[in-house]
């Protein structure tokens, strides 16, 4: 099984529970999703590799550290994943960005990729796949499978809210992928919404309701 990390930090908890409120408008919702993604990125990058580097301060020479491992890329799952990208770029401004979009064919119920554009060296990068809501886990799991087919080898999945069903599916289908969730909610309802949740993340980020 992949490792599952549920964020345990007062700032993240406060911000998530703030935006759950139905009266929070688009501007504030969008800003806070960005901030939560930034804080989660801080946690998800904890194990990045460092290497020694000789530097000179105004006072003396010293052996410092600099990032040395695989370079990073961020891949939002369209459309709601876009809301998390800016926050991650605040922490990792040089990350490359890919995009993936899929829908389920209403006749065959099979996932169909309608858009996918990735950095050409995505096979060598650590790829942070982002989607705010891990509900059934169906589309996230399919997105990870499609990215693997395209050569991506090292992935971490970040979501703001997870349902137990989605966490179980994703960690079973992709035991090689670490999962970071801002909070773990109670359940899914009969429409596939996370409860208590925050509603439709895409609509709330883009103001399309
Ligand atoms: N997608 C959302 O935007 N919200 C949910 O609760 C579940 C899936």
PDB file of C-alpha atoms and ligand atoms in Angstrom:
ATOM      1  CA  UNK A   1       0.000   0.000   0.000  1.00  0.00           C
ATOM      2  CA  UNK A   2       1.127   3.557  -0.651  1.00  0.00           C
ATOM      3  CA  UNK A   3       1.558   5.729   2.359  1.00  0.00           C
ATOM      4  CA  UNK A   4      -1.438   7.854   3.272  1.00  0.00           C
ATOM      5  CA  UNK A   5      -0.762  11.147   5.047  1.00  0.00           C
ATOM      6  CA  UNK A   6      -3.658  13.053   6.553  1.00  0.00           C
ATOM      7  CA  UNK A   7      -2.555  16.583   7.379  1.00  0.00           C
ATOM      8  CA  UNK A   8      -2.504  17.328  11.061  1.00  0.00           C
ATOM      9  CA  UNK A   9      -1.854  21.043  11.297  1.00  0.00           C
ATOM     10  CA  UNK A  10      -3.982  23.779  12.854  1.00  0.00           C
ATOM     11  CA  UNK A  11      -3.585  26.159   9.896  1.00  0.00           C
ATOM     12  CA  UNK A  12      -4.709  23.543   7.402  1.00  0.00           C
ATOM     13  CA  UNK A  13      -7.615  22.480   9.609  1.00  0.00           C
ATOM     14  CA  UNK A  14      -8.732  26.074  10.118  1.00  0.00           C
ATOM     15  CA  UNK A  15      -8.575  26.953   6.443  1.00  0.00           C
ATOM     16  CA  UNK A  16     -10.342  23.788   5.286  1.00  0.00           C
ATOM     17  CA  UNK A  17     -13.156  24.171   7.787  1.00  0.00           C
ATOM     18  CA  UNK A  18     -13.448  27.866   6.877  1.00  0.00           C
ATOM     19  CA  UNK A  19     -14.060  27.166   3.186  1.00  0.00           C
ATOM     20  CA  UNK A  20     -16.528  24.374   3.903  1.00  0.00           C
ATOM     21  CA  UNK A  21     -19.019  27.131   4.858  1.00  0.00           C
ATOM     22  CA  UNK A  22     -21.561  27.602   2.121  1.00  0.00           C
ATOM     23  CA  UNK A  23     -21.481  31.408   2.425  1.00  0.00           C
ATOM     24  CA  UNK A  24     -17.770  31.639   1.473  1.00  0.00           C
ATOM     25  CA  UNK A  25     -17.574  33.246  -1.977  1.00  0.00           C
ATOM     26  CA  UNK A  26     -15.443  32.453  -5.020  1.00  0.00           C
ATOM     27  CA  UNK A  27     -12.572  34.866  -4.321  1.00  0.00           C
ATOM     28  CA  UNK A  28     -12.003  33.682  -0.770  1.00  0.00           C
ATOM     29  CA  UNK A  29     -12.551  30.038  -1.659  1.00  0.00           C
ATOM     30  CA  UNK A  30      -9.997  30.197  -4.477  1.00  0.00           C
ATOM     31  CA  UNK A  31      -7.428  32.022  -2.339  1.00  0.00           C
ATOM     32  CA  UNK A  32      -7.746  29.524   0.480  1.00  0.00           C
ATOM     33  CA  UNK A  33      -7.513  26.458  -1.770  1.00  0.00           C
ATOM     34  CA  UNK A  34      -4.254  27.967  -2.991  1.00  0.00           C
ATOM     35  CA  UNK A  35      -3.002  28.514   0.568  1.00  0.00           C
ATOM     36  CA  UNK A  36      -3.951  24.987   1.670  1.00  0.00           C
ATOM     37  CA  UNK A  37      -2.203  23.532  -1.382  1.00  0.00           C
ATOM     38  CA  UNK A  38       0.904  25.551  -0.483  1.00  0.00           C
ATOM     39  CA  UNK A  39       0.923  24.200   3.086  1.00  0.00           C
ATOM     40  CA  UNK A  40       0.347  20.660   1.858  1.00  0.00           C
ATOM     41  CA  UNK A  41       3.183  21.000  -0.617  1.00  0.00           C
ATOM     42  CA  UNK A  42       5.472  21.969   2.260  1.00  0.00           C
ATOM     43  CA  UNK A  43       4.612  18.662   3.946  1.00  0.00           C
ATOM     44  CA  UNK A  44       4.742  16.573   0.764  1.00  0.00           C
ATOM     45  CA  UNK A  45       8.250  17.794  -0.056  1.00  0.00           C
ATOM     46  CA  UNK A  46       9.663  16.830   3.341  1.00  0.00           C
ATOM     47  CA  UNK A  47      11.692  13.941   1.921  1.00  0.00           C
ATOM     48  CA  UNK A  48      13.266  15.735  -1.029  1.00  0.00           C
ATOM     49  CA  UNK A  49      16.958  15.018  -1.344  1.00  0.00           C
ATOM     50  CA  UNK A  50      19.614  17.590  -0.461  1.00  0.00           C
ATOM     51  CA  UNK A  51      23.283  17.731  -1.429  1.00  0.00           C
ATOM     52  CA  UNK A  52      26.208  19.627   0.011  1.00  0.00           C
ATOM     53  CA  UNK A  53      27.212  22.869  -1.658  1.00  0.00           C
ATOM     54  CA  UNK A  54      30.094  25.189  -0.798  1.00  0.00           C
ATOM     55  CA  UNK A  55      28.886  28.730  -0.234  1.00  0.00           C
ATOM     56  CA  UNK A  56      30.319  31.915   1.157  1.00  0.00           C
ATOM     57  CA  UNK A  57      28.343  34.090   3.535  1.00  0.00           C
ATOM     58  CA  UNK A  58      29.424  37.707   4.165  1.00  0.00           C
ATOM     59  CA  UNK A  59      31.415  36.265   7.112  1.00  0.00           C
ATOM     60  CA  UNK A  60      32.952  32.955   6.041  1.00  0.00           C
ATOM     61  CA  UNK A  61      32.843  29.897   3.838  1.00  0.00           C
ATOM     62  CA  UNK A  62      30.537  27.073   4.802  1.00  0.00           C
ATOM     63  CA  UNK A  63      29.078  23.836   3.490  1.00  0.00           C
ATOM     64  CA  UNK A  64      25.424  24.487   2.841  1.00  0.00           C
ATOM     65  CA  UNK A  65      22.658  22.366   1.326  1.00  0.00           C
ATOM     66  CA  UNK A  66      20.693  22.612  -1.877  1.00  0.00           C
ATOM     67  CA  UNK A  67      17.941  20.552  -3.463  1.00  0.00           C
ATOM     68  CA  UNK A  68      19.535  17.770  -5.452  1.00  0.00           C
ATOM     69  CA  UNK A  69      17.030  15.023  -6.224  1.00  0.00           C
ATOM     70  CA  UNK A  70      14.566  14.607  -9.064  1.00  0.00           C
ATOM     71  CA  UNK A  71      13.067  17.809 -10.401  1.00  0.00           C
ATOM     72  CA  UNK A  72       9.362  18.332  -9.883  1.00  0.00           C
ATOM     73  CA  UNK A  73       6.301  18.654 -12.057  1.00  0.00           C
ATOM     74  CA  UNK A  74       2.716  19.416 -11.099  1.00  0.00           C
ATOM     75  CA  UNK A  75      -0.173  17.793 -12.970  1.00  0.00           C
ATOM     76  CA  UNK A  76      -3.651  19.069 -12.090  1.00  0.00           C
ATOM     77  CA  UNK A  77      -6.571  16.835 -13.004  1.00  0.00           C
ATOM     78  CA  UNK A  78      -8.902  19.133 -14.941  1.00  0.00           C
ATOM     79  CA  UNK A  79     -10.733  21.158 -13.989  1.00  0.00           C
ATOM     80  CA  UNK A  80     -10.728  21.535 -10.202  1.00  0.00           C
ATOM     81  CA  UNK A  81      -7.063  20.551  -9.853  1.00  0.00           C
ATOM     82  CA  UNK A  82      -6.117  23.855 -11.487  1.00  0.00           C
ATOM     83  CA  UNK A  83      -7.072  25.603  -8.244  1.00  0.00           C
ATOM     84  CA  UNK A  84      -4.150  23.970  -6.394  1.00  0.00           C
ATOM     85  CA  UNK A  85      -1.397  24.766  -8.903  1.00  0.00           C
ATOM     86  CA  UNK A  86      -0.522  28.343  -7.896  1.00  0.00           C
ATOM     87  CA  UNK A  87      -0.092  27.390  -4.242  1.00  0.00           C
ATOM     88  CA  UNK A  88       2.347  24.649  -5.151  1.00  0.00           C
ATOM     89  CA  UNK A  89       4.251  26.958  -7.489  1.00  0.00           C
ATOM     90  CA  UNK A  90       4.706  29.407  -4.601  1.00  0.00           C
ATOM     91  CA  UNK A  91       6.810  26.678  -2.911  1.00  0.00           C
ATOM     92  CA  UNK A  92       8.406  25.235  -6.070  1.00  0.00           C
ATOM     93  CA  UNK A  93       8.477  28.034  -8.640  1.00  0.00           C
ATOM     94  CA  UNK A  94      10.594  26.101 -11.158  1.00  0.00           C
ATOM     95  CA  UNK A  95       8.251  23.104 -11.336  1.00  0.00           C
ATOM     96  CA  UNK A  96       6.978  22.247 -14.803  1.00  0.00           C
ATOM     97  CA  UNK A  97       3.244  21.865 -15.266  1.00  0.00           C
ATOM     98  CA  UNK A  98       1.316  19.214 -17.167  1.00  0.00           C
ATOM     99  CA  UNK A  99      -2.450  18.808 -17.515  1.00  0.00           C
ATOM    100  CA  UNK A 100      -4.730  15.819 -17.724  1.00  0.00           C
ATOM    101  CA  UNK A 101      -8.480  15.751 -18.349  1.00  0.00           C
ATOM    102  CA  UNK A 102     -10.736  12.724 -18.561  1.00  0.00           C
ATOM    103  CA  UNK A 103     -14.446  11.970 -18.648  1.00  0.00           C
ATOM    104  CA  UNK A 104     -16.433   8.794 -18.427  1.00  0.00           C
ATOM    105  CA  UNK A 105     -18.089   7.672 -21.668  1.00  0.00           C
ATOM    106  CA  UNK A 106     -21.803   7.475 -20.794  1.00  0.00           C
ATOM    107  CA  UNK A 107     -22.295   4.349 -22.961  1.00  0.00           C
ATOM    108  CA  UNK A 108     -19.224   2.273 -22.196  1.00  0.00           C
ATOM    109  CA  UNK A 109     -18.548   3.846 -18.751  1.00  0.00           C
ATOM    110  CA  UNK A 110     -14.875   3.691 -19.721  1.00  0.00           C
ATOM    111  CA  UNK A 111     -12.590   6.629 -18.918  1.00  0.00           C
ATOM    112  CA  UNK A 112     -11.742   8.722 -21.968  1.00  0.00           C
ATOM    113  CA  UNK A 113      -8.811  11.105 -21.954  1.00  0.00           C
ATOM    114  CA  UNK A 114      -9.833  14.386 -23.613  1.00  0.00           C
ATOM    115  CA  UNK A 115      -6.653  16.299 -22.874  1.00  0.00           C
ATOM    116  CA  UNK A 116      -3.149  15.409 -21.840  1.00  0.00           C
ATOM    117  CA  UNK A 117      -0.030  17.492 -22.206  1.00  0.00           C
ATOM    118  CA  UNK A 118       2.979  16.663 -20.061  1.00  0.00           C
ATOM    119  CA  UNK A 119       6.553  17.936 -19.761  1.00  0.00           C
ATOM    120  CA  UNK A 120       8.730  15.934 -22.185  1.00  0.00           C
ATOM    121  CA  UNK A 121      10.972  14.760 -19.319  1.00  0.00           C
ATOM    122  CA  UNK A 122       8.075  13.746 -17.047  1.00  0.00           C
ATOM    123  CA  UNK A 123       9.543  10.222 -16.741  1.00  0.00           C
ATOM    124  CA  UNK A 124      12.500  11.695 -14.833  1.00  0.00           C
ATOM    125  CA  UNK A 125      10.518  14.045 -12.595  1.00  0.00           C
ATOM    126  CA  UNK A 126       8.711  13.628  -9.310  1.00  0.00           C
ATOM    127  CA  UNK A 127       5.142  14.407 -10.360  1.00  0.00           C
ATOM    128  CA  UNK A 128       2.629  15.911  -7.931  1.00  0.00           C
ATOM    129  CA  UNK A 129      -0.826  15.007  -9.231  1.00  0.00           C
ATOM    130  CA  UNK A 130      -3.433  17.321  -7.711  1.00  0.00           C
ATOM    131  CA  UNK A 131      -7.217  17.193  -7.431  1.00  0.00           C
ATOM    132  CA  UNK A 132      -9.014  18.853  -4.488  1.00  0.00           C
ATOM    133  CA  UNK A 133     -11.612  16.117  -3.942  1.00  0.00           C
ATOM    134  CA  UNK A 134     -10.789  12.412  -3.657  1.00  0.00           C
ATOM    135  CA  UNK A 135     -14.349  11.078  -3.673  1.00  0.00           C
ATOM    136  CA  UNK A 136     -14.877   7.591  -5.198  1.00  0.00           C
ATOM    137  CA  UNK A 137     -11.270   7.576  -6.361  1.00  0.00           C
ATOM    138  CA  UNK A 138     -12.391   6.462  -9.840  1.00  0.00           C
ATOM    139  CA  UNK A 139     -11.143   9.365 -11.929  1.00  0.00           C
ATOM    140  CA  UNK A 140      -8.023   9.931  -9.815  1.00  0.00           C
ATOM    141  CA  UNK A 141      -7.071   6.269 -10.123  1.00  0.00           C
ATOM    142  CA  UNK A 142      -7.655   6.374 -13.882  1.00  0.00           C
ATOM    143  CA  UNK A 143      -5.608   9.563 -14.209  1.00  0.00           C
ATOM    144  CA  UNK A 144      -2.679   7.956 -12.370  1.00  0.00           C
ATOM    145  CA  UNK A 145      -2.926   4.866 -14.600  1.00  0.00           C
ATOM    146  CA  UNK A 146      -2.904   7.045 -17.730  1.00  0.00           C
ATOM    147  CA  UNK A 147       0.102   8.989 -16.474  1.00  0.00           C
ATOM    148  CA  UNK A 148       1.953   5.726 -15.811  1.00  0.00           C
ATOM    149  CA  UNK A 149       1.140   4.604 -19.374  1.00  0.00           C
ATOM    150  CA  UNK A 150       2.725   7.819 -20.630  1.00  0.00           C
ATOM    151  CA  UNK A 151       5.920   7.028 -18.788  1.00  0.00           C
ATOM    152  CA  UNK A 152       5.523   8.872 -15.470  1.00  0.00           C
ATOM    153  CA  UNK A 153       7.317   6.799 -12.842  1.00  0.00           C
ATOM    154  CA  UNK A 154       7.296   8.758  -9.585  1.00  0.00           C
ATOM    155  CA  UNK A 155       4.051  10.269  -8.374  1.00  0.00           C
ATOM    156  CA  UNK A 156       2.592  11.810  -5.248  1.00  0.00           C
ATOM    157  CA  UNK A 157      -1.141  12.567  -5.074  1.00  0.00           C
ATOM    158  CA  UNK A 158      -2.420  15.630  -3.195  1.00  0.00           C
ATOM    159  CA  UNK A 159      -6.072  16.377  -2.402  1.00  0.00           C
ATOM    160  CA  UNK A 160      -7.747  18.827  -0.049  1.00  0.00           C
ATOM    161  CA  UNK A 161     -10.518  16.457   1.125  1.00  0.00           C
ATOM    162  CA  UNK A 162     -10.708  12.673   0.920  1.00  0.00           C
ATOM    163  CA  UNK A 163     -13.520  10.191   1.490  1.00  0.00           C
ATOM    164  CA  UNK A 164     -12.536   6.835   3.035  1.00  0.00           C
ATOM    165  CA  UNK A 165     -13.764   5.044  -0.121  1.00  0.00           C
ATOM    166  CA  UNK A 166     -11.506   7.110  -2.385  1.00  0.00           C
ATOM    167  CA  UNK A 167      -8.464   6.712  -0.166  1.00  0.00           C
ATOM    168  CA  UNK A 168      -8.923   2.964  -0.072  1.00  0.00           C
ATOM    169  CA  UNK A 169      -9.344   2.645  -3.840  1.00  0.00           C
ATOM    170  CA  UNK A 170      -6.446   4.890  -4.744  1.00  0.00           C
ATOM    171  CA  UNK A 171      -4.017   3.324  -2.292  1.00  0.00           C
ATOM    172  CA  UNK A 172      -5.025  -0.188  -3.439  1.00  0.00           C
ATOM    173  CA  UNK A 173      -4.841   0.605  -7.167  1.00  0.00           C
ATOM    174  CA  UNK A 174      -1.577   2.540  -6.833  1.00  0.00           C
ATOM    175  CA  UNK A 175       0.406   1.236  -3.873  1.00  0.00           C
ATOM    176  CA  UNK A 176       3.495   2.990  -5.225  1.00  0.00           C
ATOM    177  CA  UNK A 177       1.936   6.464  -4.905  1.00  0.00           C
ATOM    178  CA  UNK A 178       2.019   8.435  -1.656  1.00  0.00           C
ATOM    179  CA  UNK A 179      -1.243  10.242  -0.915  1.00  0.00           C
ATOM    180  CA  UNK A 180      -1.551  13.521   1.004  1.00  0.00           C
ATOM    181  CA  UNK A 181      -5.035  14.625   2.084  1.00  0.00           C
ATOM    182  CA  UNK A 182      -5.806  17.892   3.856  1.00  0.00           C
ATOM    183  CA  UNK A 183      -8.589  16.173   5.810  1.00  0.00           C
ATOM    184  CA  UNK A 184     -10.379  12.835   5.861  1.00  0.00           C
ATOM    185  CA  UNK A 185     -14.159  13.200   5.788  1.00  0.00           C
ATOM    186  CA  UNK A 186     -16.873  10.828   6.908  1.00  0.00           C
ATOM    187  CA  UNK A 187     -18.377   9.298   3.774  1.00  0.00           C
ATOM    188  CA  UNK A 188     -19.759   9.701   0.265  1.00  0.00           C
ATOM    189  CA  UNK A 189     -23.445  10.396  -0.290  1.00  0.00           C
ATOM    190  CA  UNK A 190     -25.594   8.688  -2.947  1.00  0.00           C
ATOM    191  CA  UNK A 191     -24.552  11.325  -5.520  1.00  0.00           C
ATOM    192  CA  UNK A 192     -20.851  10.756  -4.975  1.00  0.00           C
ATOM    193  CA  UNK A 193     -20.351  13.955  -2.948  1.00  0.00           C
ATOM    194  CA  UNK A 194     -18.038  13.957   0.032  1.00  0.00           C
ATOM    195  CA  UNK A 195     -19.909  14.504   3.341  1.00  0.00           C
ATOM    196  CA  UNK A 196     -19.671  16.860   5.172  1.00  0.00           C
ATOM    197  CA  UNK A 197     -17.403  18.081   2.345  1.00  0.00           C
ATOM    198  CA  UNK A 198     -17.448  21.504   0.774  1.00  0.00           C
ATOM    199  CA  UNK A 199     -19.698  20.991  -2.252  1.00  0.00           C
ATOM    200  CA  UNK A 200     -18.471  20.998  -5.841  1.00  0.00           C
ATOM    201  CA  UNK A 201     -14.881  22.188  -5.663  1.00  0.00           C
ATOM    202  CA  UNK A 202     -14.683  23.088  -9.376  1.00  0.00           C
ATOM    203  CA  UNK A 203     -17.841  25.209  -9.230  1.00  0.00           C
ATOM    204  CA  UNK A 204     -16.664  26.948  -6.075  1.00  0.00           C
ATOM    205  CA  UNK A 205     -13.171  27.673  -7.452  1.00  0.00           C
ATOM    206  CA  UNK A 206     -14.414  28.978 -10.787  1.00  0.00           C
ATOM    207  CA  UNK A 207     -17.734  30.514  -9.679  1.00  0.00           C
ATOM    208  CA  UNK A 208     -19.759  28.409 -12.088  1.00  0.00           C
ATOM    209  CA  UNK A 209     -22.851  27.780 -10.045  1.00  0.00           C
TER     210      UNK A 209
HETATM  211  N1  LIG B   1     -16.150  16.409  -6.421  1.00  0.00           N
HETATM  212  C1  LIG B   1     -16.449  17.566  -5.779  1.00  0.00           C
HETATM  213  O1  LIG B   1     -16.194  18.645  -6.278  1.00  0.00           O
HETATM  214  N2  LIG B   1     -17.070  17.474  -4.583  1.00  0.00           N
HETATM  215  C2  LIG B   1     -17.368  16.318  -3.992  1.00  0.00           C
HETATM  216  O2  LIG B   1     -17.905  16.316  -2.881  1.00  0.00           O
HETATM  217  C3  LIG B   1     -17.035  15.117  -4.674  1.00  0.00           C
HETATM  218  C4  LIG B   1     -16.425  15.197  -5.879  1.00  0.00           C
END
